[in-house]
Amino acid sequence: MIIHKAYGFALNGSKFHVLRIHIVMVGNSQPLYGRGLLGANFSTTEIRERIREQEGDRLYHGSLRLGENDYKLAGIIAMYENGETRNYTADIIKLSDSVKVGNISVITRNHDGVKIGEGSLTMNGGNQSSVFRVLLNIDDG
């Protein structure tokens, strides 16, 4: 299930990069458990609730594209309010050698009927790090 699909910019002084983020929640429920509930004449709502209870902790997978570079998001922590993603943080991992090269933190909110995200992105390279301001337009899928 897609929980967050966003595009926007990472700004650092007079420099900016196009930014795209994609985060999905991966269910960890067992298919046989769901089939058993279907055979027990539960309503769709009851089945959904029981599967959510059985799933336990939520697992997330994500990717980030900064300019022309692709990265994996790991250690994703998403916080919810009223069933909607409110904010999230994640480590940024280099695809080629699985090394952590940064992190991102985003707070989401509604603004004039549009869901937006604001936050910060830090990229580490060599002996220096760059901090970017993040501005996103969010599509919750």
N, CA and C atoms as an extended XYZ file, in Angstrom:
423
Properties=species:S:1:pos:R:3:atomname:S:1:resname:S:1:resid:I:1 pbc="F F F"
N         0.847       -1.170        0.000 N   MET     1
C         0.000        0.000        0.000 CA  MET     1
C         0.898        1.241        0.000 C   MET     1
N         0.685        2.123       -0.961 N   ILE     2
C         1.451        3.367       -1.035 CA  ILE     2
C         0.977        4.290        0.082 C   ILE     2
N         1.900        4.779        0.880 N   ILE     3
C         1.504        5.747        1.908 CA  ILE     3
C         1.998        7.140        1.583 C   ILE     3
N         2.963        7.212        0.649 N   HIS     4
C         3.528        8.530        0.401 CA  HIS     4
C         4.231        8.541       -0.951 C   HIS     4
N         3.762        9.396       -1.823 N   LYS     5
C         4.403        9.625       -3.112 CA  LYS     5
C         4.491       11.132       -3.251 C   LYS     5
N         5.699       11.662       -3.385 N   ALA     6
C         5.861       13.114       -3.367 CA  ALA     6
C         6.920       13.554       -4.367 C   ALA     6
N         6.769       14.782       -4.808 N   TYR     7
C         7.780       15.385       -5.667 CA  TYR     7
C         7.910       16.846       -5.288 C   TYR     7
N         9.091       17.386       -5.504 N   GLY     8
C         9.324       18.781       -5.152 CA  GLY     8
C        10.783       19.131       -5.317 C   GLY     8
N        11.294       19.908       -4.357 N   PHE     9
C        12.649       20.427       -4.463 CA  PHE     9
C        13.398       20.307       -3.146 C   PHE     9
N        14.725       20.155       -3.266 N   ALA    10
C        15.642       20.255       -2.137 CA  ALA    10
C        16.471       21.506       -2.399 C   ALA    10
N        16.387       22.489       -1.494 N   LEU    11
C        17.016       23.797       -1.688 CA  LEU    11
C        18.176       23.995       -0.723 C   LEU    11
N        19.284       24.535       -1.254 N   ASN    12
C        20.448       24.835       -0.434 CA  ASN    12
C        21.055       26.120       -0.978 C   ASN    12
N        20.752       27.242       -0.320 N   GLY    13
C        21.228       28.538       -0.810 CA  GLY    13
C        20.671       28.804       -2.195 C   GLY    13
N        21.539       29.045       -3.152 N   SER    14
C        21.083       29.303       -4.520 CA  SER    14
C        21.000       28.023       -5.344 C   SER    14
N        21.373       26.877       -4.754 N   LYS    15
C        21.310       25.596       -5.457 CA  LYS    15
C        20.002       24.886       -5.130 C   LYS    15
N        19.473       24.142       -6.123 N   PHE    16
C        18.307       23.308       -5.860 CA  PHE    16
C        18.397       22.044       -6.703 C   PHE    16
N        17.731       21.005       -6.211 N   HIS    17
C        17.649       19.730       -6.922 CA  HIS    17
C        16.194       19.286       -6.930 C   HIS    17
N        15.779       18.659       -8.022 N   VAL    18
C        14.458       18.042       -8.072 CA  VAL    18
C        14.498       16.836       -7.137 C   VAL    18
N        13.416       16.638       -6.380 N   LEU    19
C        13.355       15.579       -5.377 CA  LEU    19
C        12.083       14.768       -5.566 C   LEU    19
N        12.219       13.451       -5.576 N   ARG    20
C        11.065       12.544       -5.636 CA  ARG    20
C        11.218       11.506       -4.530 C   ARG    20
N        10.103       11.228       -3.851 N   ILE    21
C        10.107       10.262       -2.751 CA  ILE    21
C         8.930        9.314       -2.933 C   ILE    21
N         9.174        8.038       -2.678 N   HIS    22
C         8.127        7.021       -2.786 CA  HIS    22
C         8.271        6.083       -1.592 C   HIS    22
N         7.220        5.966       -0.773 N   ILE    23
C         7.243        5.091        0.397 CA  ILE    23
C         6.009        4.197        0.356 C   ILE    23
N         6.218        2.894        0.564 N   VAL    24
C         5.112        1.945        0.619 CA  VAL    24
C         5.157        1.199        1.947 C   VAL    24
N         3.960        0.831        2.429 N   MET    25
C         3.867        0.004        3.622 CA  MET    25
C         3.717       -1.435        3.146 C   MET    25
N         4.529       -2.316        3.705 N   VAL    26
C         4.515       -3.714        3.322 CA  VAL    26
C         3.795       -4.482        4.415 C   VAL    26
N         2.724       -5.169        4.045 N   GLY    27
C         1.987       -5.968        5.019 CA  GLY    27
C         2.756       -7.232        5.347 C   GLY    27
N         2.636       -7.691        6.564 N   ASN    28
C         3.310       -8.928        6.942 CA  ASN    28
C         2.312       -9.955        7.462 C   ASN    28
N         1.059       -9.874        6.998 N   SER    29
C         0.051      -10.837        7.436 CA  SER    29
C         0.185      -12.128        6.632 C   SER    29
N        -0.321      -13.190        7.163 N   GLN    30
C        -0.258      -14.498        6.529 CA  GLN    30
C        -1.510      -14.722        5.677 C   GLN    30
N        -1.355      -15.119        4.410 N   PRO    31
C        -2.507      -15.325        3.529 CA  PRO    31
C        -3.504      -16.351        4.069 C   PRO    31
N        -3.012      -17.407        4.711 N   LEU    32
C        -3.924      -18.429        5.230 CA  LEU    32
C        -4.819      -17.870        6.333 C   LEU    32
N        -4.310      -16.929        7.111 N   TYR    33
C        -5.109      -16.293        8.159 CA  TYR    33
C        -6.277      -15.544        7.523 C   TYR    33
N        -6.005      -14.791        6.463 N   GLY    34
C        -7.058      -14.058        5.750 CA  GLY    34
C        -8.091      -14.984        5.142 C   GLY    34
N        -7.648      -16.094        4.563 N   ARG    35
C        -8.589      -17.061        3.978 CA  ARG    35
C        -9.496      -17.653        5.048 C   ARG    35
N        -8.916      -17.926        6.212 N   GLY    36
C        -9.717      -18.467        7.311 CA  GLY    36
C       -10.801      -17.494        7.752 C   GLY    36
N       -10.480      -16.204        7.759 N   LEU    37
C       -11.475      -15.194        8.128 CA  LEU    37
C       -12.583      -15.109        7.083 C   LEU    37
N       -12.217      -15.250        5.813 N   LEU    38
C       -13.228      -15.218        4.747 CA  LEU    38
C       -14.231      -16.349        4.921 C   LEU    38
N       -13.747      -17.520        5.326 N   GLY    39
C       -14.626      -18.670        5.513 CA  GLY    39
C       -15.453      -18.604        6.779 C   GLY    39
N       -15.183      -17.648        7.660 N   ALA    40
C       -15.885      -17.549        8.943 CA  ALA    40
C       -17.034      -16.548        8.903 C   ALA    40
N       -17.416      -16.098        7.721 N   ASN    41
C       -18.550      -15.184        7.527 CA  ASN    41
C       -18.414      -13.853        8.263 C   ASN    41
N       -17.203      -13.315        8.350 N   PHE    42
C       -17.006      -11.982        8.901 CA  PHE    42
C       -17.295      -10.948        7.818 C   PHE    42
N       -17.688       -9.755        8.238 N   SER    43
C       -17.870       -8.670        7.270 CA  SER    43
C       -16.495       -8.205        6.791 C   SER    43
N       -16.485       -7.468        5.683 N   THR    44
C       -15.226       -6.947        5.142 CA  THR    44
C       -14.514       -6.073        6.165 C   THR    44
N       -15.272       -5.244        6.866 N   THR    45
C       -14.688       -4.364        7.885 CA  THR    45
C       -14.063       -5.179        9.011 C   THR    45
N       -14.762       -6.218        9.465 N   GLU    46
C       -14.231       -7.063       10.542 CA  GLU    46
C       -12.957       -7.786       10.103 C   GLU    46
N       -12.940       -8.260        8.864 N   ILE    47
C       -11.751       -8.948        8.346 CA  ILE    47
C       -10.570       -7.992        8.315 C   ILE    47
N       -10.802       -6.785        7.808 N   ARG    48
C        -9.739       -5.781        7.723 CA  ARG    48
C        -9.172       -5.476        9.115 C   ARG    48
N       -10.067       -5.293       10.103 N   GLU    49
C        -9.630       -4.981       11.466 CA  GLU    49
C        -8.811       -6.121       12.067 C   GLU    49
N        -9.253       -7.349       11.863 N   ARG    50
C        -8.538       -8.501       12.427 CA  ARG    50
C        -7.170       -8.697       11.778 C   ARG    50
N        -7.089       -8.447       10.474 N   ILE    51
C        -5.793       -8.564        9.795 CA  ILE    51
C        -4.840       -7.492       10.309 C   ILE    51
N        -5.332       -6.264       10.490 N   ARG    52
C        -4.475       -5.186       11.026 CA  ARG    52
C        -3.959       -5.528       12.418 C   ARG    52
N        -4.830       -6.116       13.257 N   GLU    53
C        -4.412       -6.510       14.601 CA  GLU    53
C        -3.320       -7.574       14.536 C   GLU    53
N        -3.447       -8.497       13.595 N   GLN    54
C        -2.506       -9.600       13.470 CA  GLN    54
C        -1.176       -9.151       12.875 C   GLN    54
N        -1.177       -8.093       12.060 N   GLU    55
C         0.032       -7.644       11.372 CA  GLU    55
C         1.115       -7.136       12.313 C   GLU    55
N         0.724       -6.502       13.401 N   GLY    56
C         1.726       -5.968       14.319 CA  GLY    56
C         2.388       -4.725       13.769 C   GLY    56
N         3.712       -4.648       13.916 N   ASP    57
C         4.459       -3.475       13.463 CA  ASP    57
C         4.380       -3.317       11.953 C   ASP    57
N         4.318       -2.078       11.520 N   ARG    58
C         4.294       -1.781       10.090 CA  ARG    58
C         5.724       -1.763        9.561 C   ARG    58
N         5.885       -2.282        8.358 N   LEU    59
C         7.184       -2.267        7.690 CA  LEU    59
C         7.083       -1.378        6.467 C   LEU    59
N         8.144       -0.624        6.182 N   TYR    60
C         8.127        0.313        5.064 CA  TYR    60
C         9.327        0.090        4.157 C   TYR    60
N         9.112        0.339        2.877 N   HIS    61
C        10.183        0.379        1.882 CA  HIS    61
C        10.065        1.723        1.186 C   HIS    61
N        11.195        2.290        0.793 N   GLY    62
C        11.122        3.581        0.129 CA  GLY    62
C        12.307        3.850       -0.771 C   GLY    62
N        12.098        4.821       -1.649 N   SER    63
C        13.172        5.266       -2.534 CA  SER    63
C        13.133        6.782       -2.624 C   SER    63
N        14.272        7.350       -2.970 N   LEU    64
C        14.414        8.792       -3.081 CA  LEU    64
C        15.270        9.073       -4.310 C   LEU    64
N        14.859       10.044       -5.093 N   ARG    65
C        15.659       10.498       -6.236 CA  ARG    65
C        15.978       11.964       -6.003 C   ARG    65
N        17.255       12.271       -5.909 N   LEU    66
C        17.732       13.633       -5.692 CA  LEU    66
C        18.525       14.030       -6.930 C   LEU    66
N        17.976       14.958       -7.701 N   GLY    67
C        18.599       15.286       -8.980 CA  GLY    67
C        18.543       14.071       -9.882 C   GLY    67
N        19.696       13.586      -10.307 N   GLU    68
C        19.757       12.399      -11.167 CA  GLU    68
C        20.243       11.164      -10.416 C   GLU    68
N        20.319       11.241       -9.093 N   ASN    69
C        20.829       10.136       -8.281 CA  ASN    69
C        19.706        9.439       -7.526 C   ASN    69
N        19.717        8.104       -7.573 N   ASP    70
C        18.714        7.292       -6.891 CA  ASP    70
C        19.286        6.704       -5.609 C   ASP    70
N        18.437        6.661       -4.575 N   TYR    71
C        18.825        6.133       -3.279 CA  TYR    71
C        17.693        5.280       -2.725 C   TYR    71
N        18.039        4.447       -1.758 N   LYS    72
C        17.064        3.656       -1.018 CA  LYS    72
C        16.807        4.366        0.311 C   LYS    72
N        15.571        4.309        0.801 N   LEU    73
C        15.253        4.814        2.139 CA  LEU    73
C        15.190        3.623        3.089 C   LEU    73
N        15.819        3.736        4.240 N   ALA    74
C        15.843        2.658        5.226 CA  ALA    74
C        15.550        3.235        6.604 C   ALA    74
N        15.175        2.362        7.519 N   GLY    75
C        14.883        2.812        8.879 CA  GLY    75
C        13.753        3.825        8.905 C   GLY    75
N        12.768        3.624        8.036 N   ILE    76
C        11.671        4.592        7.905 CA  ILE    76
C        10.777        4.527        9.134 C   ILE    76
N        10.552        5.682        9.729 N   ILE    77
C         9.622        5.802       10.857 CA  ILE    77
C         8.543        6.785       10.437 C   ILE    77
N         7.305        6.300       10.370 N   ALA    78
C         6.173        7.151        9.993 CA  ALA    78
C         5.263        7.308       11.199 C   ALA    78
N         4.838        8.533       11.459 N   MET    79
C         3.918        8.812       12.544 CA  MET    79
C         2.566        9.207       11.961 C   MET    79
N         1.519        8.743       12.598 N   TYR    80
C         0.174        8.945       12.075 CA  TYR    80
C        -0.675        9.783       13.014 C   TYR    80
N        -1.657       10.459       12.423 N   GLU    81
C        -2.665       11.195       13.176 CA  GLU    81
C        -3.968       11.041       12.408 C   GLU    81
N        -5.000       10.546       13.062 N   ASN    82
C        -6.301       10.311       12.428 CA  ASN    82
C        -6.176        9.434       11.184 C   ASN    82
N        -5.306        8.417       11.234 N   GLY    83
C        -5.153        7.482       10.132 CA  GLY    83
C        -4.344        7.980        8.954 C   GLY    83
N        -3.832        9.207        9.007 N   GLU    84
C        -3.043        9.754        7.902 CA  GLU    84
C        -1.596        9.954        8.338 C   GLU    84
N        -0.685        9.788        7.370 N   THR    85
C         0.725       10.034        7.660 CA  THR    85
C         0.894       11.495        8.035 C   THR    85
N         1.508       11.746        9.165 N   ARG    86
C         1.694       13.114        9.641 CA  ARG    86
C         3.138       13.580        9.436 C   ARG    86
N         4.075       12.701        9.747 N   ASN    87
C         5.475       13.011        9.479 CA  ASN    87
C         6.276       11.721        9.407 C   ASN    87
N         7.465       11.807        8.850 N   TYR    88
C         8.307       10.629        8.754 CA  TYR    88
C         9.774       11.029        8.705 C   TYR    88
N        10.611       10.076        9.082 N   THR    89
C        12.060       10.229        8.984 CA  THR    89
C        12.617        8.958        8.359 C   THR    89
N        13.773        9.080        7.709 N   ALA    90
C        14.400        7.908        7.101 CA  ALA    90
C        15.878        8.172        6.859 C   ALA    90
N        16.638        7.086        6.833 N   ASP    91
C        18.038        7.151        6.432 CA  ASP    91
C        18.104        7.027        4.918 C   ASP    91
N        19.067        7.692        4.305 N   ILE    92
C        19.267        7.637        2.859 CA  ILE    92
C        20.478        6.747        2.594 C   ILE    92
N        20.265        5.708        1.773 N   ILE    93
C        21.284        4.695        1.527 CA  ILE    93
C        21.700        4.707        0.057 C   ILE    93
N        22.994        4.714       -0.177 N   LYS    94
C        23.540        4.654       -1.535 CA  LYS    94
C        23.284        3.257       -2.109 C   LYS    94
N        22.730        3.180       -3.317 N   LEU    95
C        22.374        1.894       -3.904 CA  LEU    95
C        23.588        1.022       -4.201 C   LEU    95
N        24.668        1.606       -4.676 N   SER    96
C        25.812        0.816       -5.139 CA  SER    96
C        26.520        0.036       -4.036 C   SER    96
N        26.622        0.602       -2.844 N   ASP    97
C        27.356       -0.099       -1.792 CA  ASP    97
C        26.638       -0.126       -0.445 C   ASP    97
N        25.366        0.217       -0.430 N   SER    98
C        24.522        0.155        0.773 CA  SER    98
C        25.082        0.935        1.960 C   SER    98
N        25.728        2.057        1.690 N   VAL    99
C        26.281        2.913        2.739 CA  VAL    99
C        25.311        4.058        3.014 C   VAL    99
N        25.118        4.371        4.303 N   LYS   100
C        24.271        5.503        4.671 CA  LYS   100
C        24.973        6.798        4.268 C   LYS   100
N        24.258        7.612        3.472 N   VAL   101
C        24.848        8.868        2.998 CA  VAL   101
C        24.066       10.095        3.458 C   VAL   101
N        22.996        9.878        4.234 N   GLY   102
C        22.231       11.024        4.699 CA  GLY   102
C        20.960       10.619        5.407 C   GLY   102
N        20.113       11.607        5.662 N   ASN   103
C        18.804       11.351        6.260 CA  ASN   103
C        17.838       12.446        5.833 C   ASN   103
N        16.555       12.133        5.993 N   ILE   104
C        15.503       13.075        5.634 CA  ILE   104
C        14.434       13.046        6.712 C   ILE   104
N        13.843       14.199        6.954 N   SER   105
C        12.752       14.343        7.911 CA  SER   105
C        11.724       15.279        7.292 C   SER   105
N        10.465       14.830        7.239 N   VAL   106
C         9.409       15.609        6.587 CA  VAL   106
C         8.175       15.660        7.478 C   VAL   106
N         7.581       16.839        7.572 N   ILE   107
C         6.298       17.042        8.249 CA  ILE   107
C         5.282       17.377        7.169 C   ILE   107
N         4.132       16.697        7.199 N   THR   108
C         3.102       16.936        6.188 CA  THR   108
C         1.938       17.707        6.789 C   THR   108
N         1.258       18.460        5.926 N   ARG   109
C         0.058       19.190        6.357 CA  ARG   109
C        -0.761       19.546        5.127 C   ARG   109
N        -2.004       19.904        5.364 N   ASN   110
C        -2.875       20.368        4.287 CA  ASN   110
C        -2.796       21.883        4.202 C   ASN   110
N        -2.688       22.385        2.976 N   HIS   111
C        -2.619       23.824        2.742 CA  HIS   111
C        -3.504       24.146        1.545 C   HIS   111
N        -4.605       24.849        1.793 N   ASP   112
C        -5.557       25.213        0.735 CA  ASP   112
C        -5.997       24.002       -0.078 C   ASP   112
N        -6.285       22.892        0.610 N   GLY   113
C        -6.784       21.696       -0.053 CA  GLY   113
C        -5.721       20.833       -0.711 C   GLY   113
N        -4.466       21.194       -0.559 N   VAL   114
C        -3.364       20.429       -1.146 CA  VAL   114
C        -2.479       19.925       -0.017 C   VAL   114
N        -2.076       18.658       -0.092 N   LYS   115
C        -1.183       18.117        0.930 CA  LYS   115
C         0.258       18.436        0.539 C   LYS   115
N         0.978       19.075        1.460 N   ILE   116
C         2.368       19.459        1.206 CA  ILE   116
C         3.264       18.885        2.299 C   ILE   116
N         4.539       18.860        2.025 N   GLY   117
C         5.525       18.418        2.998 CA  GLY   117
C         6.663       19.416        3.070 C   GLY   117
N         7.139       19.644        4.282 N   GLU   118
C         8.288       20.519        4.502 CA  GLU   118
C         9.234       19.804        5.451 C   GLU   118
N        10.522       19.996        5.238 N   GLY   119
C        11.465       19.350        6.130 CA  GLY   119
C        12.892       19.631        5.756 C   GLY   119
N        13.757       18.697        6.156 N   SER   120
C        15.177       18.867        5.866 CA  SER   120
C        15.773       17.549        5.391 C   SER   120
N        16.807       17.690        4.583 N   LEU   121
C        17.527       16.557        4.029 CA  LEU   121
C        19.012       16.846        4.211 C   LEU   121
N        19.719       15.906        4.786 N   THR   122
C        21.164       16.053        4.976 CA  THR   122
C        21.869       14.986        4.159 C   THR   122
N        22.835       15.403        3.348 N   MET   123
C        23.644       14.473        2.551 CA  MET   123
C        25.092       14.605        3.001 C   MET   123
N        25.706       13.465        3.297 N   ASN   124
C        27.097       13.435        3.746 CA  ASN   124
C        27.980       12.952        2.605 C   ASN   124
N        29.043       13.669        2.355 N   GLY   125
C        29.988       13.269        1.315 CA  GLY   125
C        31.394       13.634        1.731 C   GLY   125
N        32.230       12.634        1.891 N   GLY   126
C        33.604       12.912        2.313 CA  GLY   126
C        33.647       13.519        3.695 C   GLY   126
N        34.294       14.672        3.820 N   ASN   127
C        34.432       15.339        5.117 CA  ASN   127
C        33.398       16.431        5.345 C   ASN   127
N        32.468       16.594        4.427 N   GLN   128
C        31.486       17.659        4.592 CA  GLN   128
C        30.073       17.122        4.383 C   GLN   128
N        29.120       17.867        4.890 N   SER   129
C        27.720       17.502        4.681 CA  SER   129
C        26.974       18.729        4.177 C   SER   129
N        25.934       18.453        3.405 N   SER   130
C        25.081       19.521        2.874 CA  SER   130
C        23.689       19.355        3.448 C   SER   130
N        23.112       20.447        3.913 N   VAL   131
C        21.757       20.428        4.459 CA  VAL   131
C        20.856       21.176        3.492 C   VAL   131
N        19.745       20.532        3.133 N   PHE   132
C        18.793       21.096        2.188 CA  PHE   132
C        17.446       21.313        2.866 C   PHE   132
N        16.761       22.343        2.474 N   ARG   133
C        15.366       22.551        2.858 CA  ARG   133
C        14.529       21.789        1.840 C   ARG   133
N        13.537       21.040        2.310 N   VAL   134
C        12.703       20.204        1.449 CA  VAL   134
C        11.306       20.799        1.343 C   VAL   134
N        10.819       20.949        0.116 N   LEU   135
C         9.447       21.384       -0.164 CA  LEU   135
C         8.829       20.372       -1.114 C   LEU   135
N         7.681       19.784       -0.718 N   LEU   136
C         7.084       18.698       -1.489 CA  LEU   136
C         5.594       18.890       -1.728 C   LEU   136
N         5.125       18.403       -2.857 N   ASN   137
C         3.713       18.216       -3.140 CA  ASN   137
C         3.468       16.721       -2.951 C   ASN   137
N         2.470       16.349       -2.150 N   ILE   138
C         2.287       14.959       -1.761 CA  ILE   138
C         1.025       14.378       -2.372 C   ILE   138
N         1.178       13.156       -2.897 N   ASP   139
C         0.060       12.360       -3.394 CA  ASP   139
C         0.064       11.092       -2.558 C   ASP   139
N        -0.962       10.890       -1.738 N   ASP   140
C        -0.992        9.727       -0.848 CA  ASP   140
C        -1.379        8.441       -1.558 C   ASP   140
N        -1.385        8.444       -2.857 N   GLY   141
C        -1.652        7.225       -3.612 CA  GLY   141
C        -3.105        7.002       -3.724 C   GLY   141
